[in-house]
């Protein structure tokens, strides 16, 4: 690579999140880094965008380092759109999102602001990777994954990510020497069994907190859940053509035009 | 069918939206209807869920009809989760979402609150369909699509929607006798070319409005965009296993574990 690659960094936990700060440090070793990240936590925002409200976005300095940073009032997807279409002079060579505080494996990919930012970059034709650590703690040990993240990113820069695909990387909560390696996987068929915690507010009105239990009944050994449970980092290629091509033939037998 | 099916109805434009009111009327002819819909517009919310805030949900009566209705403070996905896990005594036989005011064809499926509600129902094992009309007008003519929506829904109830698939139905802005029929399609490979409208607020601070132009360079005649432009209703089967299975082999050639 002649020129240093331009790397866009974002996340959904907000611009001060330790996971983002760690990812910036890693990327500063690999390219020219521009950060455009939410000014407040945006977890579980999925692929939400801001269309009925205004967006604020300002340069900011959080810590030392060569990166250029912007703090944005919108969702993770807004951050990517603003970066690509307004803030950057050229298309980034790579977009990385995270490191998320908590898992985005299996079905969580669909709720995740971290992964939606990566998917948005993919839609805009930018190679993209989302990184998540299976530790919700604000003080989680992100450094243990540092060399693995670097290796995956270097492979992406050198090999190129397949077209119309972005990578969903999840990292087990282990020390560096306990991580067994990196596995390319499929998304496990799991879901959340929700329970709502029903309460009464001081004015006597009912309200709810969403809570849930993650249920994985997929016993395949080629899934991200299996990899993570067995000490591996999982890499799932994620697509944004949502067409269930295999179902088209069946639907064509329906009586839709009689 | 011996018993009347239980049909959950939701949307993202809010519980008073004319598109939802029309869909309720159609579904009242086909089954027992429970409505759980957002109390305010939630367009472009994607698959967002409410985890850091409380949810309110109350019974409400908007107009005549046999349906039971609840108004919910959350996102469309929250509405489905609350309905299935808290409000309903049994799993619905079908979930329909919409009729959205505006298109959810092509890549729009990923930003759409309407479709995310349907996808959430699919994840929870409930057959689900999202309906959208290509007319943003609040006074749009939803009745023109009435018989088509009924036919698609009856097919879904009788034939069953393929497992792990939900339907994304888009309806052209045409009179009933101008609609040429219903086509099963794939999602067109299109995207939004964004432009940000940059302004200065009364306090002198820059802010942005997100605007954009829809760009479709996919000339295939099997796409939803082609069907809609040619006067057909499009039905795209949508999956929520986002794994790009075709990319796994390529990624396994990367040097991830040297």
XYZ file of N, CA and C in Angstrom, chain A residues 39 41 43-58 77-78 81-83 85-87 107 109-111 119-120 123-124 148 151-152 155-157 159-165 167 180-198 201 203 205-210 232 235-258, chain B residues 39 41 43-58 77-78 81-83 85-87 107 109-111 119-120 123-124 148 151-152 155-157 159-165 167 180-198 201 203 205-210 232 235-258:
600
model
N -22.557 11.759 20.284
C -22.190 12.493 21.504
C -22.805 11.870 22.762
N -24.769 7.834 24.317
C -24.956 6.419 23.982
C -26.142 6.199 23.035
N -26.936 2.802 21.922
C -27.061 1.343 21.833
C -28.469 0.963 21.407
N -28.558 -0.168 20.718
C -29.853 -0.741 20.331
C -30.647 0.179 19.423
N -29.973 1.095 18.748
C -30.681 2.004 17.849
C -30.918 1.375 16.482
N -30.381 0.173 16.252
C -30.573 -0.476 14.963
C -30.155 0.458 13.843
N -30.890 0.384 12.737
C -30.507 1.195 11.570
C -31.281 2.526 11.535
N -31.591 3.058 12.714
C -32.352 4.306 12.779
C -31.560 5.470 12.178
N -32.280 6.376 11.496
C -31.686 7.619 11.006
C -32.557 8.783 11.455
N -31.976 9.969 11.433
C -32.677 11.156 11.928
C -33.232 11.935 10.747
N -34.560 11.861 10.547
C -35.132 12.569 9.404
C -36.084 13.677 9.832
N -36.614 13.594 11.061
C -37.566 14.610 11.496
C -36.960 15.581 12.499
N -35.659 15.571 12.595
C -35.000 16.411 13.574
C -33.663 16.876 12.989
N -33.051 17.870 13.640
C -31.782 18.404 13.143
C -30.616 17.620 13.724
N -29.483 17.723 13.046
C -28.255 17.062 13.485
C -27.196 18.117 13.788
N -26.536 17.960 14.931
C -25.384 18.798 15.234
C -24.117 17.958 15.128
N -23.035 18.571 14.688
C -21.786 17.845 14.532
C -20.635 18.831 14.648
N -19.751 18.628 15.628
C -18.654 19.585 15.865
C -17.334 18.865 16.073
N -25.767 5.457 12.389
C -25.929 5.527 10.932
C -25.836 6.973 10.449
N -26.418 7.902 11.197
C -26.264 9.329 10.867
C -24.784 9.709 10.814
N -23.239 8.599 7.568
C -23.739 9.402 6.449
C -23.109 10.796 6.463
N -23.033 11.409 7.642
C -22.419 12.734 7.750
C -20.949 12.694 7.369
N -20.247 11.673 7.849
C -18.812 11.566 7.562
C -18.588 11.466 6.065
N -20.624 11.969 3.434
C -21.231 12.913 2.501
C -20.966 14.369 2.818
N -20.414 14.663 3.996
C -20.254 16.064 4.378
C -18.857 16.371 4.920
N -18.312 15.495 5.760
C -17.095 15.853 6.483
C -15.806 15.448 5.778
N -28.466 -12.938 16.572
C -29.554 -12.028 16.174
C -29.302 -10.598 16.658
N -27.101 -8.679 15.946
C -26.612 -7.852 14.844
C -27.710 -6.912 14.346
N -28.945 -7.351 14.443
C -30.062 -6.600 13.857
C -30.487 -5.418 14.730
N -30.212 -5.493 16.036
C -30.583 -4.412 16.956
C -29.439 -3.425 17.155
N -22.861 -1.549 8.549
C -23.711 -1.902 7.408
C -23.954 -0.666 6.527
N -24.194 0.483 7.157
C -24.405 1.708 6.384
C -23.168 2.016 5.525
N -23.246 -0.266 2.593
C -24.228 0.183 1.595
C -23.619 1.288 0.736
N -22.800 2.137 1.361
C -22.182 3.249 0.627
C -20.896 2.813 -0.092
N -5.470 -9.055 17.769
C -6.431 -9.750 16.902
C -7.164 -8.757 15.998
N -4.887 -7.700 13.288
C -4.705 -8.731 12.270
C -5.906 -8.807 11.323
N -7.094 -8.761 11.885
C -8.306 -8.817 11.047
C -8.361 -7.592 10.136
N -5.844 -7.831 7.282
C -6.353 -8.746 6.265
C -7.402 -8.058 5.388
N -8.296 -7.300 6.022
C -9.359 -6.612 5.272
C -8.748 -5.593 4.317
N -7.723 -4.857 4.794
C -7.098 -3.832 3.947
C -6.336 -4.474 2.789
N -6.628 -7.879 1.591
C -7.392 -8.817 0.756
C -8.634 -8.165 0.148
N -9.179 -7.168 0.851
C -10.457 -6.582 0.435
C -11.603 -7.434 0.940
N -12.610 -6.784 1.503
C -13.796 -7.519 1.978
C -14.690 -7.801 0.767
N -15.253 -9.020 0.646
C -16.125 -9.308 -0.501
C -17.213 -8.229 -0.666
N -17.583 -7.975 -1.917
C -18.542 -6.920 -2.226
C -19.896 -7.155 -1.543
N -20.512 -6.080 -1.116
C -21.833 -6.128 -0.482
C -21.865 -6.967 0.799
N -20.723 -7.027 1.452
C -20.599 -7.778 2.699
C -19.847 -6.905 3.700
N -18.200 -7.123 7.929
C -17.807 -8.152 8.899
C -18.309 -7.808 10.300
N -8.295 -18.579 21.623
C -7.767 -19.725 20.865
C -7.472 -19.411 19.409
N -8.101 -18.345 18.893
C -7.895 -18.000 17.486
C -9.134 -17.315 16.929
N -9.185 -17.214 15.602
C -10.256 -16.497 14.918
C -10.989 -17.487 14.019
N -12.316 -17.498 14.100
C -13.107 -18.417 13.267
C -14.109 -17.642 12.419
N -14.171 -17.967 11.124
C -15.219 -17.431 10.253
C -16.467 -18.271 10.477
N -17.603 -17.638 10.750
C -18.805 -18.349 11.211
C -20.048 -17.861 10.492
N -21.129 -18.596 10.703
C -22.454 -18.072 10.363
C -23.133 -17.590 11.646
N -24.128 -16.722 11.472
C -24.922 -16.197 12.580
C -25.754 -17.331 13.187
N -25.650 -17.571 14.508
C -26.472 -18.604 15.154
C -27.942 -18.209 15.109
N -28.813 -19.200 14.968
C -30.260 -18.952 14.984
C -30.734 -18.864 16.432
N -30.614 -17.694 17.014
C -31.020 -17.502 18.403
C -31.988 -16.320 18.476
N -32.578 -16.104 19.619
C -33.519 -14.985 19.783
C -33.564 -14.561 21.249
N -34.246 -13.464 21.500
C -34.436 -12.995 22.867
C -35.844 -13.358 23.334
N -35.921 -14.074 24.469
C -37.219 -14.312 25.114
C -37.432 -13.143 26.071
N -38.334 -12.244 25.685
C -38.491 -11.028 26.477
C -39.387 -11.239 27.687
N -39.081 -10.501 28.710
C -40.011 -10.357 29.826
C -40.055 -8.878 30.138
N -41.269 -8.367 30.341
C -41.383 -6.957 30.681
C -41.556 -6.815 32.185
N -40.755 -5.927 32.745
C -40.827 -5.625 34.168
C -41.832 -4.472 34.305
N -43.044 -4.811 34.808
C -44.134 -3.828 34.876
C -44.104 -3.113 36.223
N -45.639 4.215 38.171
C -44.872 5.434 38.431
C -45.506 6.232 39.581
N -47.106 8.814 39.701
C -48.443 9.329 39.379
C -49.483 8.204 39.224
N -49.364 5.602 37.141
C -49.504 5.063 35.784
C -48.545 3.891 35.578
N -49.026 2.834 34.922
C -48.171 1.677 34.625
C -47.095 2.036 33.607
N -45.907 1.469 33.799
C -44.888 1.547 32.761
C -44.088 0.263 32.742
N -43.255 0.094 31.732
C -42.534 -1.163 31.540
C -41.048 -0.910 31.318
N -40.228 -1.848 31.788
C -38.840 -1.961 31.360
C -38.724 -3.233 30.525
N -38.074 -3.112 29.392
C -37.809 -4.283 28.560
C -36.641 -5.067 29.156
N -13.019 -18.733 20.898
C -12.572 -18.137 19.636
C -13.223 -16.767 19.414
N -15.982 -14.246 13.320
C -16.102 -13.290 12.204
C -17.258 -13.766 11.330
N -18.349 -13.003 11.317
C -19.503 -13.370 10.483
C -19.625 -12.370 9.335
N -19.615 -12.848 8.079
C -19.898 -11.945 6.965
C -21.399 -11.624 6.949
N -21.717 -10.343 6.902
C -23.107 -9.879 7.005
C -23.504 -9.201 5.700
N -24.724 -9.519 5.223
C -25.170 -8.924 3.963
C -26.339 -7.964 4.202
N -26.508 -7.027 3.279
C -27.626 -6.083 3.406
C -28.605 -6.203 2.250
N -28.386 -7.177 1.359
C -29.490 -7.598 0.486
C -30.304 -8.570 1.327
N -31.458 -8.124 1.806
C -32.242 -8.946 2.731
C -33.139 -9.947 2.007
N -33.103 -9.962 0.670
C -33.980 -10.876 -0.071
C -33.729 -12.327 0.325
N -34.787 -13.025 0.685
C -34.701 -14.471 0.941
C -34.897 -15.163 -0.404
N -33.815 -15.190 -1.197
C -33.914 -15.694 -2.581
C -34.523 -17.099 -2.636
N -34.211 -17.929 -1.631
C -34.698 -19.318 -1.637
C -36.224 -19.400 -1.504
N -36.864 -18.313 -1.070
C -38.315 -18.364 -0.841
C -39.117 -17.905 -2.054
N -38.441 -17.351 -3.050
C -39.154 -16.771 -4.195
C -39.951 -17.839 -4.950
N -39.335 -19.009 -5.149
C -40.006 -20.077 -5.899
C -41.316 -20.494 -5.216
N -41.248 -20.681 -3.901
C -42.444 -21.071 -3.131
C -43.539 -20.001 -3.258
N -43.144 -18.736 -3.127
C -44.152 -17.661 -3.185
C -44.788 -17.574 -4.571
N -44.057 -17.996 -5.588
C -44.624 -17.960 -6.940
C -45.703 -19.013 -7.160
N -45.887 -19.928 -6.182
C -46.994 -20.896 -6.279
C -48.277 -20.345 -5.648
N -48.184 -19.187 -4.979
C -49.371 -18.604 -4.347
C -50.355 -18.110 -5.415
N -51.621 -18.018 -5.025
C -52.655 -17.521 -5.950
C -52.778 -16.006 -5.795
N -51.817 -15.297 -6.365
C -51.775 -13.843 -6.177
C -52.459 -13.101 -7.308
N -52.606 -13.732 -8.460
C -53.112 -12.997 -9.625
C -54.280 -13.684 -10.307
N -55.119 -14.415 -9.534
C -56.248 -15.122 -10.157
C -57.397 -14.164 -10.469
N -47.451 5.776 19.782
C -48.304 6.934 20.050
C -47.862 8.165 19.256
N -45.169 9.414 15.528
C -44.471 8.883 14.354
C -43.099 8.317 14.705
N -41.058 6.837 12.035
C -40.477 6.497 10.742
C -38.965 6.458 10.832
N -38.352 5.608 10.005
C -36.896 5.531 9.895
C -36.225 5.118 11.195
N -36.971 4.466 12.079
C -36.396 4.023 13.348
C -35.666 2.700 13.196
N -35.722 2.075 12.022
C -35.051 0.806 11.822
C -35.456 -0.173 12.901
N -34.493 -0.994 13.331
C -34.811 -2.029 14.315
C -34.492 -1.551 15.741
N -34.640 -0.250 15.979
C -34.348 0.298 17.302
C -35.287 -0.271 18.364
N -34.753 -0.499 19.561
C -35.563 -0.886 20.715
C -35.226 0.030 21.882
N -36.136 0.067 22.861
C -35.980 0.976 23.992
C -35.427 0.205 25.178
N -34.128 0.416 25.486
C -33.543 -0.326 26.605
C -33.099 0.583 27.743
N -32.896 1.875 27.447
C -32.424 2.780 28.490
C -33.513 3.723 28.976
N -34.748 3.415 28.619
C -35.845 4.295 28.966
C -37.080 3.433 29.242
N -38.099 4.058 29.862
C -39.314 3.309 30.196
C -40.291 3.318 29.027
N -41.191 2.353 29.021
C -42.225 2.254 27.987
C -43.600 2.425 28.625
N -44.421 3.246 28.008
C -45.811 3.355 28.431
C -46.695 2.691 27.383
N -47.771 2.076 27.796
C -48.663 1.401 26.866
C -50.053 1.353 27.483
N -51.045 1.955 26.799
C -52.391 2.026 27.367
C -53.439 1.677 26.328
N -40.665 -1.861 16.904
C -40.190 -3.162 17.416
C -40.622 -3.345 18.869
N -40.542 -2.281 19.673
C -41.053 -2.347 21.052
C -42.519 -2.773 21.066
N -42.829 -6.489 20.571
C -42.346 -7.210 21.752
C -43.369 -7.110 22.894
N -43.900 -5.921 23.124
C -44.895 -5.740 24.185
C -46.151 -6.554 23.894
N -46.594 -6.522 22.639
C -47.807 -7.249 22.263
C -47.639 -8.734 22.537
N -45.290 -10.460 24.236
C -44.802 -10.948 25.521
C -45.581 -10.439 26.727
N -46.447 -9.458 26.519
C -47.115 -8.874 27.695
C -48.627 -8.739 27.492
N -49.058 -8.299 26.311
C -50.464 -7.919 26.152
C -51.354 -9.055 25.657
N -33.489 -0.860 -0.721
C -32.682 -0.709 0.494
C -33.477 -0.039 1.621
N -35.937 -0.999 3.075
C -36.384 -2.004 4.041
C -35.544 -1.938 5.317
N -34.286 -1.558 5.195
C -33.352 -1.609 6.312
C -33.515 -0.421 7.269
N -34.056 0.691 6.764
C -34.281 1.883 7.595
C -35.697 1.904 8.185
N -40.275 -7.744 10.767
C -39.111 -8.615 10.959
C -39.060 -9.109 12.413
N -39.345 -8.218 13.360
C -39.342 -8.629 14.772
C -40.366 -9.739 15.012
N -38.896 -12.895 13.729
C -37.896 -13.437 14.651
C -38.588 -14.201 15.785
N -39.752 -13.689 16.196
C -40.486 -14.342 17.292
C -41.355 -15.497 16.777
N -56.171 -6.026 -2.952
C -54.872 -6.684 -3.126
C -54.280 -7.096 -1.768
N -56.042 -10.103 -0.566
C -55.666 -11.319 -1.273
C -54.315 -11.852 -0.795
N -53.351 -10.946 -0.628
C -52.025 -11.361 -0.148
C -52.130 -11.945 1.261
N -53.716 -15.427 1.229
C -52.718 -16.400 0.788
C -51.761 -16.756 1.926
N -51.323 -15.735 2.654
C -50.389 -15.978 3.761
C -51.037 -16.836 4.837
N -52.305 -16.557 5.150
C -52.993 -17.333 6.187
C -53.227 -18.769 5.734
N -51.634 -20.494 2.972
C -50.444 -21.231 2.513
C -49.351 -21.267 3.580
N -49.322 -20.258 4.428
C -48.238 -20.131 5.398
C -47.029 -19.470 4.743
N -46.432 -18.516 5.421
C -45.226 -17.856 4.898
C -44.033 -18.766 5.190
N -43.105 -18.948 4.232
C -41.935 -19.799 4.497
C -41.232 -19.406 5.806
N -40.672 -20.401 6.479
C -40.043 -20.179 7.779
C -38.885 -19.176 7.693
N -38.734 -18.365 8.722
C -37.648 -17.379 8.812
C -37.675 -16.346 7.682
N -38.869 -16.103 7.161
C -39.053 -15.129 6.080
C -40.254 -14.258 6.427
N -42.705 -10.883 4.644
C -42.971 -10.304 3.324
C -42.940 -8.782 3.365
N -51.556 -3.519 -12.222
C -51.518 -4.618 -13.196
C -51.512 -6.000 -12.559
N -51.159 -6.071 -11.288
C -51.109 -7.367 -10.614
C -50.050 -7.365 -9.528
N -49.729 -8.572 -9.049
C -48.787 -8.732 -7.935
C -47.597 -9.545 -8.417
N -46.383 -9.052 -8.155
C -45.169 -9.760 -8.577
C -44.279 -10.083 -7.381
N -43.832 -11.335 -7.296
C -42.819 -11.715 -6.304
C -41.457 -11.294 -6.859
N -40.684 -10.570 -6.065
C -39.464 -9.913 -6.569
C -38.300 -10.109 -5.609
N -37.103 -9.715 -6.098
C -35.967 -9.514 -5.201
C -35.812 -8.013 -4.945
N -35.113 -7.695 -3.857
C -34.814 -6.301 -3.495
C -33.835 -5.720 -4.518
N -34.180 -4.577 -5.121
C -33.260 -3.936 -6.067
C -32.017 -3.439 -5.330
N -30.870 -3.500 -6.010
C -29.619 -2.988 -5.431
C -29.566 -1.481 -5.638
N -30.158 -0.736 -4.754
C -30.170 0.725 -4.867
C -29.664 1.322 -3.556
N -29.457 2.613 -3.535
C -28.987 3.274 -2.311
C -29.434 4.737 -2.324
N -29.203 5.412 -1.209
C -29.503 6.835 -1.113
C -28.207 7.631 -1.251
N -28.189 8.569 -2.210
C -27.079 9.520 -2.287
C -27.486 10.713 -1.427
N -26.827 10.812 -0.275
C -27.246 11.851 0.675
C -26.645 13.205 0.355
N -27.407 14.202 0.666
C -26.857 15.553 0.727
C -27.340 16.148 2.034
N -26.434 16.823 2.727
C -26.831 17.455 3.970
C -27.086 18.931 3.729
N -28.219 19.380 4.192
C -28.599 20.790 4.098
C -28.051 21.458 5.366
N -26.974 22.233 5.198
C -26.278 22.832 6.339
C -26.850 24.217 6.624
N -28.165 27.983 13.249
C -29.306 28.227 14.137
C -29.243 29.652 14.713
N -28.586 30.791 17.436
C -27.436 31.018 18.333
C -26.102 30.969 17.578
N -24.903 28.456 15.715
C -24.277 27.133 15.635
C -24.754 26.406 14.373
N -23.811 25.733 13.695
C -24.179 24.963 12.507
C -25.046 23.759 12.855
N -26.013 23.466 11.998
C -26.727 22.192 12.125
C -27.060 21.685 10.730
N -27.515 20.437 10.668
C -27.752 19.778 9.375
C -29.148 19.153 9.319
N -29.711 19.179 8.113
C -30.861 18.317 7.813
C -30.378 17.247 6.831
N -30.759 16.005 7.123
C -30.446 14.913 6.201
C -31.424 14.933 5.032
N -46.982 -2.760 -11.025
C -47.272 -3.956 -10.227
C -47.042 -3.694 -8.739
N -43.831 -7.986 -4.016
C -43.751 -8.792 -2.790
C -42.326 -9.353 -2.711
N -41.546 -8.875 -1.744
C -40.175 -9.368 -1.571
C -40.106 -10.197 -0.286
N -39.655 -11.463 -0.398
C -39.414 -12.231 0.828
C -38.143 -11.725 1.497
N -38.221 -11.418 2.789
C -37.111 -10.793 3.521
C -36.648 -11.749 4.620
N -35.310 -11.882 4.750
C -34.775 -12.786 5.776
C -34.064 -12.003 6.868
N -33.976 -12.626 8.045
C -33.280 -11.960 9.153
C -32.057 -12.753 9.605
N -31.739 -13.842 8.887
C -30.386 -14.403 8.995
C -29.544 -13.566 8.048
N -28.722 -12.686 8.593
C -27.966 -11.747 7.758
C -26.651 -12.341 7.253
N -26.355 -13.593 7.612
C -25.101 -14.197 7.176
C -24.982 -14.208 5.651
N -23.875 -13.674 5.156
C -23.566 -13.764 3.725
C -22.853 -15.097 3.506
N -23.663 -16.179 3.444
C -23.088 -17.538 3.387
C -22.086 -17.686 2.244
N -22.357 -17.004 1.114
C -21.497 -17.136 -0.061
C -20.091 -16.567 0.190
N -19.927 -15.739 1.234
C -18.630 -15.087 1.468
C -17.743 -15.881 2.427
N -18.301 -16.907 3.051
C -17.550 -17.634 4.082
C -16.307 -18.303 3.499
N -16.479 -18.911 2.326
C -15.358 -19.616 1.698
C -14.179 -18.670 1.432
N -14.487 -17.503 0.882
C -13.462 -16.504 0.585
C -12.737 -16.072 1.874
N -13.514 -15.799 2.918
C -12.906 -15.331 4.170
C -12.016 -16.405 4.790
N -12.329 -17.663 4.517
C -11.500 -18.743 5.053
C -10.127 -18.831 4.390
N -9.913 -18.042 3.304
C -8.574 -17.983 2.695
C -7.708 -16.896 3.341
N -8.328 -16.064 4.207
C -7.561 -14.999 4.864
C -6.557 -15.590 5.854
N -5.494 -14.816 6.125
C -4.478 -15.260 7.089
C -4.864 -14.777 8.485
N -5.831 -15.448 9.082
C -6.350 -15.009 10.373
C -5.677 -15.700 11.544
N -5.077 -16.858 11.309
C -4.544 -17.630 12.437
C -3.090 -18.049 12.262
N -2.319 -17.209 11.561
C -0.909 -17.578 11.367
C -0.097 -17.304 12.632
